[in-house]
Amino acid sequence: MEKTSELSKIYIGNKRQQCQLKESTYQKIKRGVRQGGVLSPNLFSLYSEFIMRNIEGLRGIHIGGHIINNLRYADDIVLIAENAKDLQHLLDIVREESQKRGLELNSKKTEIMVVSRKETPQTSTSI
């Protein structure tokens, strides 16, 4: 976790905001990184890797002798489970670990998809 702190120090301090071709006053960065900053994607990848390591080895689906419970691309994450209870467990862990690192899940951008050969069961998964 020490390397994360060292990288975060780069972003501590002031930043300048631009609005309609007028320069604003300096603002302290209290949390997060500069939008469009070169390190932003790398820091996000580092944080998401720390978060997702907490669900390694937990229940998921079996593919080619491996247990798969998540897929990731850029800032998109897909959690995969065989049932609603396991999915809720994965989601709870990811939410808790994200909060520990100052990140939040956006429930407005979250979807749940059920794939089943049987009649679609009712789910009550909460974010």
mmCIF file of N, CA and C in Angstrom:
data_model
loop_
_atom_site.group_PDB
_atom_site.id
_atom_site.type_symbol
_atom_site.label_atom_id
_atom_site.label_comp_id
_atom_site.label_asym_id
_atom_site.label_seq_id
_atom_site.Cartn_x
_atom_site.Cartn_y
_atom_site.Cartn_z
ATOM 1 N N MET A 1 0.818 -1.193 0.000
ATOM 2 C CA MET A 1 0.000 0.000 0.000
ATOM 3 C C MET A 1 0.859 1.254 0.000
ATOM 4 N N GLU A 2 2.138 1.102 0.360
ATOM 5 C CA GLU A 2 3.016 2.254 0.421
ATOM 6 C C GLU A 2 3.236 2.871 -0.945
ATOM 7 N N LYS A 3 3.355 2.046 -2.005
ATOM 8 C CA LYS A 3 3.541 2.576 -3.350
ATOM 9 C C LYS A 3 2.347 3.413 -3.769
ATOM 10 N N THR A 4 1.136 3.000 -3.368
ATOM 11 C CA THR A 4 -0.055 3.774 -3.680
ATOM 12 C C THR A 4 0.048 5.159 -3.079
ATOM 13 N N SER A 5 0.502 5.246 -1.846
ATOM 14 C CA SER A 5 0.632 6.530 -1.172
ATOM 15 C C SER A 5 1.643 7.408 -1.886
ATOM 16 N N GLU A 6 2.746 6.824 -2.323
ATOM 17 C CA GLU A 6 3.762 7.595 -3.032
ATOM 18 C C GLU A 6 3.203 8.158 -4.340
ATOM 19 N N LEU A 7 2.458 7.341 -5.084
ATOM 20 C CA LEU A 7 1.867 7.826 -6.333
ATOM 21 C C LEU A 7 0.825 8.900 -6.071
ATOM 22 N N SER A 8 0.068 8.750 -4.992
ATOM 23 C CA SER A 8 -0.968 9.727 -4.673
ATOM 24 C C SER A 8 -0.375 11.080 -4.326
ATOM 25 N N LYS A 9 0.843 11.096 -3.788
ATOM 26 C CA LYS A 9 1.477 12.362 -3.402
ATOM 27 C C LYS A 9 1.660 13.293 -4.599
ATOM 28 N N ILE A 10 1.772 12.718 -5.784
ATOM 29 C CA ILE A 10 1.930 13.524 -6.994
ATOM 30 C C ILE A 10 0.748 14.470 -7.166
ATOM 31 N N TYR A 11 -0.430 14.015 -6.750
ATOM 32 C CA TYR A 11 -1.649 14.776 -6.976
ATOM 33 C C TYR A 11 -2.028 15.675 -5.808
ATOM 34 N N ILE A 12 -1.300 15.619 -4.713
ATOM 35 C CA ILE A 12 -1.621 16.453 -3.566
ATOM 36 C C ILE A 12 -1.114 17.858 -3.837
ATOM 37 N N GLY A 13 -1.922 18.837 -3.572
ATOM 38 C CA GLY A 13 -1.522 20.222 -3.803
ATOM 39 C C GLY A 13 -2.613 20.970 -4.523
ATOM 40 N N ASN A 14 -2.209 21.885 -5.362
ATOM 41 C CA ASN A 14 -3.174 22.740 -6.048
ATOM 42 C C ASN A 14 -3.387 22.288 -7.477
ATOM 43 N N LYS A 15 -4.529 22.668 -7.991
ATOM 44 C CA LYS A 15 -4.791 22.467 -9.412
ATOM 45 C C LYS A 15 -5.531 23.685 -9.921
ATOM 46 N N ARG A 16 -5.485 23.896 -11.187
ATOM 47 C CA ARG A 16 -6.135 25.033 -11.802
ATOM 48 C C ARG A 16 -7.320 24.528 -12.607
ATOM 49 N N GLN A 17 -8.438 25.227 -12.536
ATOM 50 C CA GLN A 17 -9.618 24.845 -13.291
ATOM 51 C C GLN A 17 -9.842 25.858 -14.399
ATOM 52 N N GLN A 18 -10.331 25.406 -15.525
ATOM 53 C CA GLN A 18 -10.638 26.290 -16.644
ATOM 54 C C GLN A 18 -12.139 26.271 -16.877
ATOM 55 N N CYS A 19 -12.715 27.404 -17.098
ATOM 56 C CA CYS A 19 -14.153 27.488 -17.348
ATOM 57 C C CYS A 19 -14.416 28.628 -18.314
ATOM 58 N N GLN A 20 -14.950 28.343 -19.465
ATOM 59 C CA GLN A 20 -15.287 29.327 -20.498
ATOM 60 C C GLN A 20 -14.135 30.289 -20.753
ATOM 61 N N LEU A 21 -12.974 29.742 -20.988
ATOM 62 C CA LEU A 21 -11.766 30.498 -21.318
ATOM 63 C C LEU A 21 -11.300 31.454 -20.231
ATOM 64 N N LYS A 22 -11.854 31.354 -19.025
ATOM 65 C CA LYS A 22 -11.394 32.173 -17.913
ATOM 66 C C LYS A 22 -10.750 31.256 -16.889
ATOM 67 N N GLU A 23 -9.643 31.705 -16.354
ATOM 68 C CA GLU A 23 -8.929 30.900 -15.377
ATOM 69 C C GLU A 23 -9.509 31.140 -13.996
ATOM 70 N N SER A 24 -9.729 30.073 -13.246
ATOM 71 C CA SER A 24 -10.281 30.198 -11.899
ATOM 72 C C SER A 24 -9.153 30.233 -10.879
ATOM 73 N N THR A 25 -9.524 30.373 -9.646
ATOM 74 C CA THR A 25 -8.544 30.349 -8.563
ATOM 75 C C THR A 25 -8.079 28.921 -8.336
ATOM 76 N N TYR A 26 -6.945 28.785 -7.654
ATOM 77 C CA TYR A 26 -6.444 27.459 -7.332
ATOM 78 C C TYR A 26 -7.353 26.803 -6.306
ATOM 79 N N GLN A 27 -7.550 25.499 -6.469
ATOM 80 C CA GLN A 27 -8.381 24.719 -5.552
ATOM 81 C C GLN A 27 -7.557 23.569 -5.010
ATOM 82 N N LYS A 28 -7.679 23.316 -3.727
ATOM 83 C CA LYS A 28 -7.004 22.169 -3.131
ATOM 84 C C LYS A 28 -7.675 20.883 -3.603
ATOM 85 N N ILE A 29 -6.875 19.882 -3.926
ATOM 86 C CA ILE A 29 -7.414 18.563 -4.246
ATOM 87 C C ILE A 29 -7.544 17.830 -2.927
ATOM 88 N N LYS A 30 -8.780 17.526 -2.546
ATOM 89 C CA LYS A 30 -9.010 16.829 -1.280
ATOM 90 C C LYS A 30 -9.094 15.327 -1.482
ATOM 91 N N ARG A 31 -9.525 14.929 -2.672
ATOM 92 C CA ARG A 31 -9.719 13.522 -2.937
ATOM 93 C C ARG A 31 -9.740 13.316 -4.435
ATOM 94 N N GLY A 32 -9.203 12.201 -4.889
ATOM 95 C CA GLY A 32 -9.253 11.884 -6.308
ATOM 96 C C GLY A 32 -8.014 12.349 -7.036
ATOM 97 N N VAL A 33 -8.093 12.305 -8.349
ATOM 98 C CA VAL A 33 -6.984 12.717 -9.200
ATOM 99 C C VAL A 33 -7.496 13.678 -10.257
ATOM 100 N N ARG A 34 -6.563 14.325 -10.906
ATOM 101 C CA ARG A 34 -6.944 15.257 -11.963
ATOM 102 C C ARG A 34 -7.608 14.500 -13.102
ATOM 103 N N GLN A 35 -8.725 15.039 -13.565
ATOM 104 C CA GLN A 35 -9.406 14.405 -14.691
ATOM 105 C C GLN A 35 -8.517 14.531 -15.914
ATOM 106 N N GLY A 36 -8.290 13.429 -16.594
ATOM 107 C CA GLY A 36 -7.445 13.432 -17.777
ATOM 108 C C GLY A 36 -5.966 13.354 -17.455
ATOM 109 N N GLY A 37 -5.625 13.242 -16.179
ATOM 110 C CA GLY A 37 -4.222 13.133 -15.790
ATOM 111 C C GLY A 37 -3.607 11.846 -16.316
ATOM 112 N N VAL A 38 -2.327 11.917 -16.629
ATOM 113 C CA VAL A 38 -1.628 10.770 -17.214
ATOM 114 C C VAL A 38 -1.652 9.558 -16.284
ATOM 115 N N LEU A 39 -1.557 9.794 -14.984
ATOM 116 C CA LEU A 39 -1.521 8.684 -14.037
ATOM 117 C C LEU A 39 -2.904 8.178 -13.621
ATOM 118 N N SER A 40 -3.941 8.900 -13.949
ATOM 119 C CA SER A 40 -5.285 8.521 -13.498
ATOM 120 C C SER A 40 -5.653 7.077 -13.838
ATOM 121 N N PRO A 41 -5.501 6.633 -15.091
ATOM 122 C CA PRO A 41 -5.864 5.241 -15.406
ATOM 123 C C PRO A 41 -4.999 4.232 -14.649
ATOM 124 N N ASN A 42 -3.718 4.543 -14.485
ATOM 125 C CA ASN A 42 -2.829 3.621 -13.771
ATOM 126 C C ASN A 42 -3.185 3.534 -12.299
ATOM 127 N N LEU A 43 -3.493 4.668 -11.684
ATOM 128 C CA LEU A 43 -3.884 4.645 -10.279
ATOM 129 C C LEU A 43 -5.195 3.892 -10.097
ATOM 130 N N PHE A 44 -6.141 4.101 -11.024
ATOM 131 C CA PHE A 44 -7.405 3.369 -10.942
ATOM 132 C C PHE A 44 -7.158 1.869 -11.077
ATOM 133 N N SER A 45 -6.308 1.473 -12.003
ATOM 134 C CA SER A 45 -5.998 0.051 -12.180
ATOM 135 C C SER A 45 -5.356 -0.535 -10.933
ATOM 136 N N LEU A 46 -4.466 0.233 -10.315
ATOM 137 C CA LEU A 46 -3.809 -0.221 -9.097
ATOM 138 C C LEU A 46 -4.823 -0.416 -7.977
ATOM 139 N N TYR A 47 -5.687 0.574 -7.780
ATOM 140 C CA TYR A 47 -6.705 0.476 -6.737
ATOM 141 C C TYR A 47 -7.671 -0.664 -7.021
ATOM 142 N N SER A 48 -8.121 -0.799 -8.273
ATOM 143 C CA SER A 48 -9.087 -1.856 -8.576
ATOM 144 C C SER A 48 -8.458 -3.236 -8.412
ATOM 145 N N GLU A 49 -7.164 -3.347 -8.685
ATOM 146 C CA GLU A 49 -6.491 -4.631 -8.482
ATOM 147 C C GLU A 49 -6.474 -4.997 -6.995
ATOM 148 N N PHE A 50 -6.166 -4.032 -6.125
ATOM 149 C CA PHE A 50 -6.206 -4.279 -4.683
ATOM 150 C C PHE A 50 -7.611 -4.708 -4.246
ATOM 151 N N ILE A 51 -8.620 -4.080 -4.796
ATOM 152 C CA ILE A 51 -10.007 -4.380 -4.433
ATOM 153 C C ILE A 51 -10.396 -5.782 -4.898
ATOM 154 N N MET A 52 -10.124 -6.091 -6.153
ATOM 155 C CA MET A 52 -10.581 -7.346 -6.731
ATOM 156 C C MET A 52 -9.815 -8.559 -6.201
ATOM 157 N N ARG A 53 -8.628 -8.358 -5.646
ATOM 158 C CA ARG A 53 -7.897 -9.476 -5.041
ATOM 159 C C ARG A 53 -8.659 -10.070 -3.864
ATOM 160 N N ASN A 54 -9.556 -9.291 -3.283
ATOM 161 C CA ASN A 54 -10.327 -9.761 -2.129
ATOM 162 C C ASN A 54 -11.412 -10.767 -2.509
ATOM 163 N N ILE A 55 -11.710 -10.891 -3.797
ATOM 164 C CA ILE A 55 -12.717 -11.885 -4.197
ATOM 165 C C ILE A 55 -12.093 -13.064 -4.943
ATOM 166 N N GLU A 56 -10.753 -13.072 -5.049
ATOM 167 C CA GLU A 56 -10.082 -14.216 -5.675
ATOM 168 C C GLU A 56 -10.394 -15.486 -4.887
ATOM 169 N N GLY A 57 -10.710 -16.543 -5.592
ATOM 170 C CA GLY A 57 -10.960 -17.827 -4.940
ATOM 171 C C GLY A 57 -12.375 -17.997 -4.419
ATOM 172 N N LEU A 58 -13.182 -16.942 -4.478
ATOM 173 C CA LEU A 58 -14.578 -17.082 -4.049
ATOM 174 C C LEU A 58 -15.386 -17.698 -5.172
ATOM 175 N N ARG A 59 -16.602 -18.093 -4.863
ATOM 176 C CA ARG A 59 -17.457 -18.789 -5.828
ATOM 177 C C ARG A 59 -17.738 -17.945 -7.058
ATOM 178 N N GLY A 60 -17.810 -18.617 -8.179
ATOM 179 C CA GLY A 60 -18.126 -18.001 -9.453
ATOM 180 C C GLY A 60 -18.626 -19.084 -10.386
ATOM 181 N N ILE A 61 -18.269 -18.987 -11.655
ATOM 182 C CA ILE A 61 -18.628 -20.039 -12.608
ATOM 183 C C ILE A 61 -17.349 -20.766 -13.021
ATOM 184 N N HIS A 62 -17.491 -22.021 -13.415
ATOM 185 C CA HIS A 62 -16.340 -22.836 -13.799
ATOM 186 C C HIS A 62 -16.196 -22.814 -15.319
ATOM 187 N N ILE A 63 -15.026 -22.363 -15.767
ATOM 188 C CA ILE A 63 -14.722 -22.335 -17.204
ATOM 189 C C ILE A 63 -13.306 -22.872 -17.391
ATOM 190 N N GLY A 64 -13.180 -23.956 -18.142
ATOM 191 C CA GLY A 64 -11.860 -24.517 -18.434
ATOM 192 C C GLY A 64 -11.042 -24.847 -17.208
ATOM 193 N N GLY A 65 -11.688 -25.330 -16.166
ATOM 194 C CA GLY A 65 -10.977 -25.694 -14.953
ATOM 195 C C GLY A 65 -10.649 -24.522 -14.039
ATOM 196 N N HIS A 66 -11.126 -23.332 -14.367
ATOM 197 C CA HIS A 66 -10.884 -22.141 -13.554
ATOM 198 C C HIS A 66 -12.208 -21.610 -13.011
ATOM 199 N N ILE A 67 -12.142 -20.993 -11.848
ATOM 200 C CA ILE A 67 -13.323 -20.323 -11.296
ATOM 201 C C ILE A 67 -13.240 -18.857 -11.679
ATOM 202 N N ILE A 68 -14.238 -18.392 -12.389
ATOM 203 C CA ILE A 68 -14.286 -17.001 -12.846
ATOM 204 C C ILE A 68 -15.416 -16.299 -12.095
ATOM 205 N N ASN A 69 -15.088 -15.225 -11.370
ATOM 206 C CA ASN A 69 -16.145 -14.470 -10.693
ATOM 207 C C ASN A 69 -16.132 -12.989 -11.054
ATOM 208 N N ASN A 70 -15.197 -12.605 -11.960
ATOM 209 C CA ASN A 70 -15.208 -11.220 -12.420
ATOM 210 C C ASN A 70 -14.504 -11.097 -13.754
ATOM 211 N N LEU A 71 -14.931 -10.113 -14.511
ATOM 212 C CA LEU A 71 -14.285 -9.709 -15.758
ATOM 213 C C LEU A 71 -14.104 -8.200 -15.665
ATOM 214 N N ARG A 72 -12.960 -7.701 -16.140
ATOM 215 C CA ARG A 72 -12.700 -6.265 -16.051
ATOM 216 C C ARG A 72 -12.158 -5.739 -17.370
ATOM 217 N N TYR A 73 -12.607 -4.554 -17.720
ATOM 218 C CA TYR A 73 -12.070 -3.842 -18.877
ATOM 219 C C TYR A 73 -12.131 -2.361 -18.549
ATOM 220 N N ALA A 74 -10.981 -1.717 -18.519
ATOM 221 C CA ALA A 74 -10.883 -0.292 -18.165
ATOM 222 C C ALA A 74 -11.530 -0.080 -16.800
ATOM 223 N N ASP A 75 -12.588 0.731 -16.743
ATOM 224 C CA ASP A 75 -13.236 0.968 -15.452
ATOM 225 C C ASP A 75 -14.553 0.205 -15.317
ATOM 226 N N ASP A 76 -14.778 -0.758 -16.192
ATOM 227 C CA ASP A 76 -15.984 -1.587 -16.122
ATOM 228 C C ASP A 76 -15.652 -2.913 -15.442
ATOM 229 N N ILE A 77 -16.528 -3.331 -14.542
ATOM 230 C CA ILE A 77 -16.348 -4.589 -13.823
ATOM 231 C C ILE A 77 -17.630 -5.398 -13.935
ATOM 232 N N VAL A 78 -17.485 -6.681 -14.272
ATOM 233 C CA VAL A 78 -18.609 -7.599 -14.310
ATOM 234 C C VAL A 78 -18.375 -8.635 -13.218
ATOM 235 N N LEU A 79 -19.302 -8.730 -12.277
ATOM 236 C CA LEU A 79 -19.242 -9.769 -11.251
ATOM 237 C C LEU A 79 -20.113 -10.928 -11.720
ATOM 238 N N ILE A 80 -19.613 -12.148 -11.571
ATOM 239 C CA ILE A 80 -20.297 -13.326 -12.099
ATOM 240 C C ILE A 80 -20.517 -14.331 -10.973
ATOM 241 N N ALA A 81 -21.759 -14.804 -10.837
ATOM 242 C CA ALA A 81 -22.083 -15.787 -9.810
ATOM 243 C C ALA A 81 -23.157 -16.728 -10.332
ATOM 244 N N GLU A 82 -23.268 -17.875 -9.697
ATOM 245 C CA GLU A 82 -24.275 -18.856 -10.098
ATOM 246 C C GLU A 82 -25.646 -18.547 -9.525
ATOM 247 N N ASN A 83 -25.694 -17.732 -8.461
ATOM 248 C CA ASN A 83 -26.990 -17.404 -7.862
ATOM 249 C C ASN A 83 -26.931 -16.026 -7.220
ATOM 250 N N ALA A 84 -28.101 -15.513 -6.850
ATOM 251 C CA ALA A 84 -28.203 -14.157 -6.297
ATOM 252 C C ALA A 84 -27.450 -14.012 -4.978
ATOM 253 N N LYS A 85 -27.455 -15.061 -4.155
ATOM 254 C CA LYS A 85 -26.768 -14.997 -2.859
ATOM 255 C C LYS A 85 -25.260 -14.816 -3.049
ATOM 256 N N ASP A 86 -24.674 -15.589 -3.952
ATOM 257 C CA ASP A 86 -23.235 -15.471 -4.221
ATOM 258 C C ASP A 86 -22.897 -14.121 -4.854
ATOM 259 N N LEU A 87 -23.764 -13.650 -5.738
ATOM 260 C CA LEU A 87 -23.553 -12.344 -6.358
ATOM 261 C C LEU A 87 -23.580 -11.241 -5.309
ATOM 262 N N GLN A 88 -24.538 -11.300 -4.390
ATOM 263 C CA GLN A 88 -24.636 -10.296 -3.335
ATOM 264 C C GLN A 88 -23.382 -10.320 -2.462
ATOM 265 N N HIS A 89 -22.866 -11.521 -2.186
ATOM 266 C CA HIS A 89 -21.642 -11.651 -1.386
ATOM 267 C C HIS A 89 -20.457 -10.974 -2.092
ATOM 268 N N LEU A 90 -20.288 -11.237 -3.386
ATOM 269 C CA LEU A 90 -19.220 -10.594 -4.163
ATOM 270 C C LEU A 90 -19.381 -9.077 -4.157
ATOM 271 N N LEU A 91 -20.605 -8.635 -4.379
ATOM 272 C CA LEU A 91 -20.895 -7.198 -4.433
ATOM 273 C C LEU A 91 -20.610 -6.518 -3.097
ATOM 274 N N ASP A 92 -20.983 -7.169 -2.010
ATOM 275 C CA ASP A 92 -20.725 -6.608 -0.680
ATOM 276 C C ASP A 92 -19.225 -6.437 -0.433
ATOM 277 N N ILE A 93 -18.443 -7.423 -0.826
ATOM 278 C CA ILE A 93 -16.996 -7.346 -0.634
ATOM 279 C C ILE A 93 -16.393 -6.229 -1.483
ATOM 280 N N VAL A 94 -16.788 -6.174 -2.746
ATOM 281 C CA VAL A 94 -16.258 -5.132 -3.637
ATOM 282 C C VAL A 94 -16.651 -3.742 -3.124
ATOM 283 N N ARG A 95 -17.891 -3.577 -2.691
ATOM 284 C CA ARG A 95 -18.339 -2.278 -2.159
ATOM 285 C C ARG A 95 -17.537 -1.886 -0.917
ATOM 286 N N GLU A 96 -17.391 -2.836 0.015
ATOM 287 C CA GLU A 96 -16.671 -2.558 1.261
ATOM 288 C C GLU A 96 -15.207 -2.208 0.992
ATOM 289 N N GLU A 97 -14.544 -2.984 0.149
ATOM 290 C CA GLU A 97 -13.135 -2.737 -0.161
ATOM 291 C C GLU A 97 -12.967 -1.426 -0.934
ATOM 292 N N SER A 98 -13.920 -1.094 -1.778
ATOM 293 C CA SER A 98 -13.875 0.181 -2.512
ATOM 294 C C SER A 98 -13.985 1.349 -1.543
ATOM 295 N N GLN A 99 -14.918 1.262 -0.620
ATOM 296 C CA GLN A 99 -15.108 2.332 0.368
ATOM 297 C C GLN A 99 -13.865 2.534 1.213
ATOM 298 N N LYS A 100 -13.167 1.453 1.555
ATOM 299 C CA LYS A 100 -11.930 1.559 2.331
ATOM 300 C C LYS A 100 -10.892 2.402 1.600
ATOM 301 N N ARG A 101 -10.964 2.408 0.273
ATOM 302 C CA ARG A 101 -9.985 3.119 -0.543
ATOM 303 C C ARG A 101 -10.540 4.417 -1.119
ATOM 304 N N GLY A 102 -11.696 4.844 -0.614
ATOM 305 C CA GLY A 102 -12.256 6.122 -1.039
ATOM 306 C C GLY A 102 -12.971 6.089 -2.378
ATOM 307 N N LEU A 103 -13.320 4.908 -2.870
ATOM 308 C CA LEU A 103 -14.049 4.777 -4.125
ATOM 309 C C LEU A 103 -15.484 4.361 -3.835
ATOM 310 N N GLU A 104 -16.382 4.716 -4.734
ATOM 311 C CA GLU A 104 -17.794 4.368 -4.565
ATOM 312 C C GLU A 104 -18.311 3.661 -5.808
ATOM 313 N N LEU A 105 -19.242 2.744 -5.603
ATOM 314 C CA LEU A 105 -19.942 2.133 -6.729
ATOM 315 C C LEU A 105 -21.111 3.042 -7.089
ATOM 316 N N ASN A 106 -21.326 3.247 -8.356
ATOM 317 C CA ASN A 106 -22.424 4.100 -8.811
ATOM 318 C C ASN A 106 -23.628 3.222 -9.138
ATOM 319 N N SER A 107 -24.618 3.211 -8.261
ATOM 320 C CA SER A 107 -25.786 2.341 -8.458
ATOM 321 C C SER A 107 -26.593 2.744 -9.690
ATOM 322 N N LYS A 108 -26.488 3.988 -10.124
ATOM 323 C CA LYS A 108 -27.217 4.423 -11.323
ATOM 324 C C LYS A 108 -26.626 3.832 -12.596
ATOM 325 N N LYS A 109 -25.366 3.437 -12.529
ATOM 326 C CA LYS A 109 -24.703 2.857 -13.697
ATOM 327 C C LYS A 109 -24.554 1.344 -13.575
ATOM 328 N N THR A 110 -25.257 0.749 -12.617
ATOM 329 C CA THR A 110 -25.121 -0.676 -12.347
ATOM 330 C C THR A 110 -26.336 -1.441 -12.849
ATOM 331 N N GLU A 111 -26.083 -2.551 -13.481
ATOM 332 C CA GLU A 111 -27.152 -3.413 -13.998
ATOM 333 C C GLU A 111 -26.939 -4.835 -13.506
ATOM 334 N N ILE A 112 -28.036 -5.572 -13.381
ATOM 335 C CA ILE A 112 -27.974 -6.989 -13.038
ATOM 336 C C ILE A 112 -28.630 -7.758 -14.171
ATOM 337 N N MET A 113 -27.925 -8.784 -14.647
ATOM 338 C CA MET A 113 -28.458 -9.603 -15.728
ATOM 339 C C MET A 113 -28.486 -11.050 -15.254
ATOM 340 N N VAL A 114 -29.626 -11.693 -15.424
ATOM 341 C CA VAL A 114 -29.776 -13.095 -15.057
ATOM 342 C C VAL A 114 -29.834 -13.904 -16.341
ATOM 343 N N VAL A 115 -28.957 -14.911 -16.426
ATOM 344 C CA VAL A 115 -28.946 -15.809 -17.579
ATOM 345 C C VAL A 115 -29.334 -17.182 -17.055
ATOM 346 N N SER A 116 -30.438 -17.726 -17.579
ATOM 347 C CA SER A 116 -30.920 -19.010 -17.089
ATOM 348 C C SER A 116 -31.733 -19.706 -18.161
ATOM 349 N N ARG A 117 -31.654 -21.030 -18.179
ATOM 350 C CA ARG A 117 -32.484 -21.804 -19.095
ATOM 351 C C ARG A 117 -33.878 -21.990 -18.521
ATOM 352 N N LYS A 118 -33.980 -21.766 -17.215
ATOM 353 C CA LYS A 118 -35.259 -21.892 -16.539
ATOM 354 C C LYS A 118 -35.951 -20.536 -16.533
ATOM 355 N N GLU A 119 -37.129 -20.510 -15.961
ATOM 356 C CA GLU A 119 -37.843 -19.245 -15.819
ATOM 357 C C GLU A 119 -36.979 -18.298 -14.984
ATOM 358 N N THR A 120 -36.938 -17.039 -15.363
ATOM 359 C CA THR A 120 -36.091 -16.062 -14.698
ATOM 360 C C THR A 120 -36.522 -15.881 -13.242
ATOM 361 N N PRO A 121 -35.609 -16.156 -12.309
ATOM 362 C CA PRO A 121 -35.957 -16.016 -10.895
ATOM 363 C C PRO A 121 -35.982 -14.546 -10.476
ATOM 364 N N GLN A 122 -36.705 -14.257 -9.434
ATOM 365 C CA GLN A 122 -36.718 -12.909 -8.863
ATOM 366 C C GLN A 122 -35.419 -12.722 -8.093
ATOM 367 N N THR A 123 -34.793 -11.572 -8.255
ATOM 368 C CA THR A 123 -33.574 -11.269 -7.492
ATOM 369 C C THR A 123 -33.792 -10.024 -6.665
ATOM 370 N N SER A 124 -33.154 -9.983 -5.555
ATOM 371 C CA SER A 124 -33.263 -8.807 -4.694
ATOM 372 C C SER A 124 -31.874 -8.344 -4.273
ATOM 373 N N THR A 125 -30.956 -8.317 -5.232
ATOM 374 C CA THR A 125 -29.601 -7.887 -4.968
ATOM 375 C C THR A 125 -29.585 -6.378 -4.769
ATOM 376 N N SER A 126 -28.869 -5.912 -3.742
ATOM 377 C CA SER A 126 -28.803 -4.475 -3.493
ATOM 378 C C SER A 126 -27.368 -3.992 -3.542
ATOM 379 N N ILE A 127 -27.231 -2.756 -3.965
ATOM 380 C CA ILE A 127 -25.904 -2.148 -4.106
ATOM 381 C C ILE A 127 -25.671 -1.179 -2.983
#
